[in-house]
């Protein structure tokens, strides 16, 4: 009997330890997710533009495929890679993030250039050619997953830096929880956004009250404007997040700290001068100048990527674009 009681006592102690570990993981995941909230919002703003212009029956399948790709990015590719780098080669994380930030700047600048000069680049025109919807869908999904990889890397890196547990297992579990929860939250919100016009159409057609039908019509009329606004916000998000990653990396590595320090001083000066909502003003000024830096860097990278890197990759892989 004494042996059985001792065993039960050990089991109770293990259960208490497990419960404490779950609490620790939940607390760490919440803290890490809060720290990464800014990039999460950018991720949610970027994604809807990839399904804009497709038929309604293809929107949710595309979002599902992007969400699966995002989960694979976070849990299969980034989680083990970041944990290994953090343990064996932590100095490599910042340069890799800077490369990802430069890619975001390039993609954001390419969208801006295409909007200002739609016929300036025949390659861009081929990418947006809707003669083959299946090919266009594949291109859009692949592009969304690539962009998500960069944003996911930033989210997971911020989360990893926030986790204070000395245990490698606790770090891994917490990082996996953060990645999974953020993916579900982001793409769940995106699915609601892109299907809201269908909800409005249903309400307008079957609503039992005049107010309900009017609300449905309002949703239908508002969603194209909202999607256009989200597309604009998504492009801006790529520029300011990419610009911030690069400027911060230049400052951390001491390669060229001037852009980061200058933007930081401008943000502080603006916040002090207005003497109201200082945190928001500092963030707004920082985001604005990070975006300007990201746009300039992206424009510089466009000819390098399209005339040098792109042809080099084509020569190495042997893959060519299909004829228009």
XYZ file of C-alpha atoms in Angstrom:
324
model
C 0.000 0.000 0.000
C 2.819 2.393 0.830
C 4.372 1.625 -2.568
C 1.049 2.345 -4.313
C 0.671 5.639 -2.436
C 4.220 6.609 -3.368
C 3.452 5.806 -7.029
C 0.243 7.894 -6.925
C 2.191 10.733 -5.321
C 4.750 10.560 -8.138
C 1.969 10.540 -10.746
C 0.368 13.581 -9.085
C 3.706 15.389 -9.084
C 4.193 14.596 -12.789
C 0.662 15.835 -13.543
C 1.332 19.088 -11.690
C 4.606 19.526 -13.598
C 2.840 18.859 -16.907
C 0.105 21.362 -16.049
C 2.729 23.943 -15.137
C 4.520 23.269 -18.421
C 1.281 23.782 -20.356
C 0.734 27.059 -18.504
C 4.305 28.129 -19.267
C 3.878 27.274 -22.948
C 0.576 29.159 -23.128
C 2.061 32.219 -21.414
C 5.177 32.177 -23.589
C 3.116 31.677 -26.753
C 0.838 34.585 -25.845
C 3.800 36.864 -25.169
C 5.591 35.816 -28.346
C 2.436 36.237 -30.433
C 1.904 39.720 -29.017
C 5.453 40.738 -29.915
C 4.946 39.503 -33.474
C 1.510 41.135 -33.838
C 2.757 43.864 -36.175
C 4.067 41.377 -38.721
C 0.945 39.228 -38.279
C -1.228 42.204 -39.278
C 0.977 42.765 -42.319
C 0.638 39.084 -43.241
C -3.163 39.315 -43.037
C -3.144 42.441 -45.200
C -0.840 40.979 -47.858
C -2.674 37.695 -48.487
C -6.139 38.784 -49.803
C -4.597 40.453 -52.848
C -3.457 37.051 -54.131
C -7.062 35.842 -54.595
C -8.396 39.160 -55.888
C -9.916 38.798 -59.354
C -10.550 35.026 -59.213
C -13.988 33.431 -59.324
C -15.729 32.995 -55.982
C -15.494 29.193 -56.075
C -11.672 29.357 -56.270
C -11.119 31.764 -53.377
C -11.371 29.354 -50.433
C -9.400 26.547 -52.161
C -6.608 29.053 -52.893
C -6.612 30.337 -49.315
C -6.532 26.737 -48.043
C -3.528 25.928 -50.242
C -1.734 29.088 -49.080
C -2.566 28.284 -45.441
C -1.183 24.749 -45.819
C 1.936 26.204 -47.413
C 2.213 28.699 -44.548
C 1.936 25.922 -41.954
C 4.609 23.966 -43.827
C 6.801 27.070 -43.923
C 6.527 27.571 -40.180
C 6.548 24.063 -38.750
C 8.545 21.966 -41.224
C 11.030 24.456 -42.691
C 11.469 27.396 -40.318
C 11.003 25.780 -36.903
C 13.914 23.301 -37.113
C 16.060 25.710 -39.133
C 15.678 28.592 -36.683
C 16.221 26.371 -33.644
C 19.366 24.925 -35.247
C 20.669 28.364 -36.208
C 19.876 29.767 -32.759
C 21.821 26.918 -31.185
C 24.755 26.488 -33.566
C 25.098 29.676 -35.644
C 23.025 32.557 -34.207
C 24.993 35.194 -36.179
C 23.506 33.860 -39.439
C 19.908 34.712 -38.520
C 20.186 38.462 -39.123
C 21.789 38.234 -42.608
C 19.186 35.683 -43.687
C 16.401 37.923 -42.453
C 17.933 40.832 -44.371
C 17.837 38.772 -47.567
C 14.173 38.051 -46.879
C 13.519 41.727 -46.209
C 15.204 42.655 -49.487
C 12.917 40.199 -51.304
C 9.852 41.859 -49.732
C 11.147 45.256 -50.865
C 11.649 43.924 -54.394
C 8.161 42.411 -54.577
C 6.494 45.519 -53.133
C 8.387 47.835 -55.485
C 7.493 45.602 -58.439
C 3.793 46.018 -57.596
C 4.213 49.796 -57.410
C 6.051 49.945 -60.738
C 3.445 47.727 -62.371
C 0.636 49.952 -61.045
C 2.328 53.105 -62.353
C 3.491 51.613 -65.675
C 1.429 48.478 -66.467
C 3.080 47.922 -69.848
C 6.652 48.702 -68.829
C 7.736 45.061 -68.481
C 6.554 42.214 -70.730
C 7.488 39.649 -68.079
C 5.111 41.302 -65.623
C 2.404 41.330 -68.300
C 2.837 37.583 -68.807
C 2.539 37.008 -65.064
C -0.791 38.851 -65.023
C -2.128 37.284 -68.231
C -5.485 35.604 -67.444
C -5.616 33.587 -70.672
C -4.728 30.505 -68.584
C -6.567 30.798 -65.211
C -5.094 27.537 -63.873
C -1.546 28.723 -64.597
C -2.307 32.112 -63.060
C -3.720 30.440 -59.945
C -0.595 28.313 -59.574
C 1.589 31.409 -59.967
C -0.438 33.370 -57.426
C -0.454 30.579 -54.831
C 3.283 30.002 -55.270
C 3.941 33.744 -54.956
C 1.786 33.971 -51.834
C 3.613 31.069 -50.192
C 6.996 32.640 -51.018
C 5.912 35.957 -49.518
C 4.453 34.138 -46.514
C 7.803 32.399 -45.992
C 9.525 35.758 -45.452
C 6.810 37.086 -43.146
C 6.665 33.760 -41.293
C 10.438 33.850 -40.816
C 10.127 37.296 -39.260
C 7.222 36.176 -37.038
C 9.020 33.028 -35.889
C 12.305 34.881 -35.284
C 10.559 37.530 -33.171
C 8.774 34.780 -31.263
C 12.014 32.840 -30.720
C 13.750 35.954 -29.398
C 10.863 36.492 -26.964
C 10.854 32.962 -25.514
C 12.929 33.017 -22.338
C 12.836 29.326 -21.467
C 16.281 27.704 -21.141
C 14.776 24.372 -22.224
C 15.242 23.496 -25.892
C 12.081 21.350 -25.835
C 10.040 24.195 -24.319
C 11.340 26.580 -26.988
C 10.406 24.160 -29.749
C 6.904 23.473 -28.408
C 6.182 27.154 -27.782
C 7.426 28.145 -31.224
C 5.283 25.433 -32.823
C 2.209 26.637 -30.883
C 2.850 30.240 -31.952
C 3.285 29.239 -35.593
C 0.136 27.100 -35.681
C -2.087 29.608 -33.869
C -0.918 32.551 -35.964
C -1.484 30.615 -39.201
C -5.027 29.663 -38.179
C -5.799 33.224 -37.042
C -4.374 34.927 -40.136
C -5.889 32.675 -42.781
C -9.166 32.308 -40.912
C -9.461 36.101 -40.950
C -8.462 36.217 -44.628
C -11.125 33.623 -45.509
C -13.776 35.711 -43.738
C -12.647 38.850 -45.542
C -12.687 37.408 -49.048
C -16.045 35.625 -48.576
C -17.812 38.535 -46.924
C -19.275 39.657 -50.260
C -20.917 36.240 -50.678
C -22.349 36.554 -47.175
C -23.681 39.984 -48.085
C -25.220 38.647 -51.308
C -26.953 35.877 -49.354
C -28.277 38.361 -46.798
C -29.509 40.714 -49.522
C -31.360 37.885 -51.266
C -32.814 35.999 -48.290
C -32.901 38.523 -45.436
C -36.178 38.520 -43.513
C -36.018 42.203 -42.615
C -35.377 45.325 -44.637
C -32.473 46.217 -42.378
C -30.865 42.817 -42.922
C -31.221 43.041 -46.688
C -29.836 46.589 -46.654
C -26.856 45.414 -44.601
C -26.266 42.657 -47.144
C -26.318 45.118 -50.033
C -23.949 47.380 -48.116
C -21.494 44.504 -47.645
C -21.623 43.636 -51.351
C -20.959 47.258 -52.327
C -18.221 47.751 -49.732
C -16.164 44.607 -50.317
C -14.561 45.603 -53.677
C -13.381 48.829 -52.035
C -12.146 46.903 -49.010
C -10.265 44.411 -51.206
C -8.637 47.262 -53.132
C -7.686 48.926 -49.854
C -6.249 45.653 -48.514
C -4.247 45.183 -51.713
C -2.808 48.673 -51.252
C -2.122 48.030 -47.570
C -0.508 44.687 -48.439
C 1.893 46.327 -50.884
C 2.733 49.036 -48.351
C 3.193 46.355 -45.693
C 5.735 44.493 -47.813
C 7.690 47.721 -48.256
C 7.673 48.874 -44.657
C 8.270 45.439 -43.141
C 11.030 44.699 -45.657
C 12.552 48.140 -45.170
C 12.478 47.743 -41.390
C 14.119 44.307 -41.541
C 16.932 45.601 -43.748
C 17.572 48.855 -41.831
C 17.511 47.040 -38.502
C 19.874 44.392 -39.868
C 22.270 47.054 -41.157
C 22.277 48.613 -37.693
C 22.725 45.331 -35.807
C 25.566 44.191 -38.061
C 27.152 47.703 -37.987
C 27.391 47.680 -41.789
C 25.468 50.945 -42.205
C 23.620 52.058 -39.052
C 22.760 55.523 -40.446
C 19.318 54.676 -41.967
C 18.015 52.961 -38.821
C 19.375 55.617 -36.462
C 18.091 58.486 -38.630
C 14.591 56.998 -38.846
C 14.632 56.359 -35.091
C 15.598 59.983 -34.359
C 12.953 61.328 -36.763
C 10.294 59.192 -35.087
C 11.336 60.370 -31.626
C 11.378 64.021 -32.736
C 7.898 63.750 -34.277
C 6.481 62.050 -31.187
C 8.013 64.676 -28.872
C 6.839 67.597 -31.031
C 3.213 66.452 -31.130
C 3.192 65.425 -27.448
C 0.133 63.216 -27.989
C -0.285 59.532 -28.833
C 3.498 59.398 -28.903
C 3.729 55.639 -29.365
C 1.426 55.694 -32.400
C 3.147 58.745 -33.911
C 6.580 57.145 -33.491
C 5.335 53.929 -35.120
C 3.683 55.828 -37.995
C 6.797 57.881 -38.777
C 9.003 54.789 -38.522
C 6.704 52.800 -40.832
C 6.578 55.666 -43.344
C 10.338 56.070 -43.649
C 10.920 52.299 -43.539
C 8.504 52.097 -46.469
C 10.363 54.832 -48.372
C 13.649 53.024 -47.773
C 12.047 49.733 -48.831
C 10.658 51.277 -52.029
C 14.033 52.776 -52.993
C 15.822 49.498 -52.283
C 13.159 47.544 -54.180
C 13.404 49.767 -57.248
C 17.188 49.303 -57.219
C 16.729 45.531 -56.970
C 14.202 45.223 -59.830
C 16.745 45.361 -62.687
C 19.197 43.230 -60.701
C 16.546 40.560 -60.063
C 14.966 40.595 -63.535
C 18.083 41.060 -65.660
C 20.745 39.187 -63.659
C 19.356 36.892 -60.953
C 16.308 35.736 -62.947
C 18.241 34.771 -66.102
C 20.916 33.103 -63.956
C 18.295 30.953 -62.207
C 16.746 30.120 -65.583
C 20.146 29.099 -66.938
C 20.817 26.898 -63.906
C 17.386 25.248 -63.662
C 16.690 25.150 -67.408
C 13.113 26.353 -66.815
C 11.735 28.914 -69.246
C 8.573 30.930 -69.192
C 5.798 29.684 -71.415
C 5.244 31.742 -74.531
C 2.420 34.266 -74.157
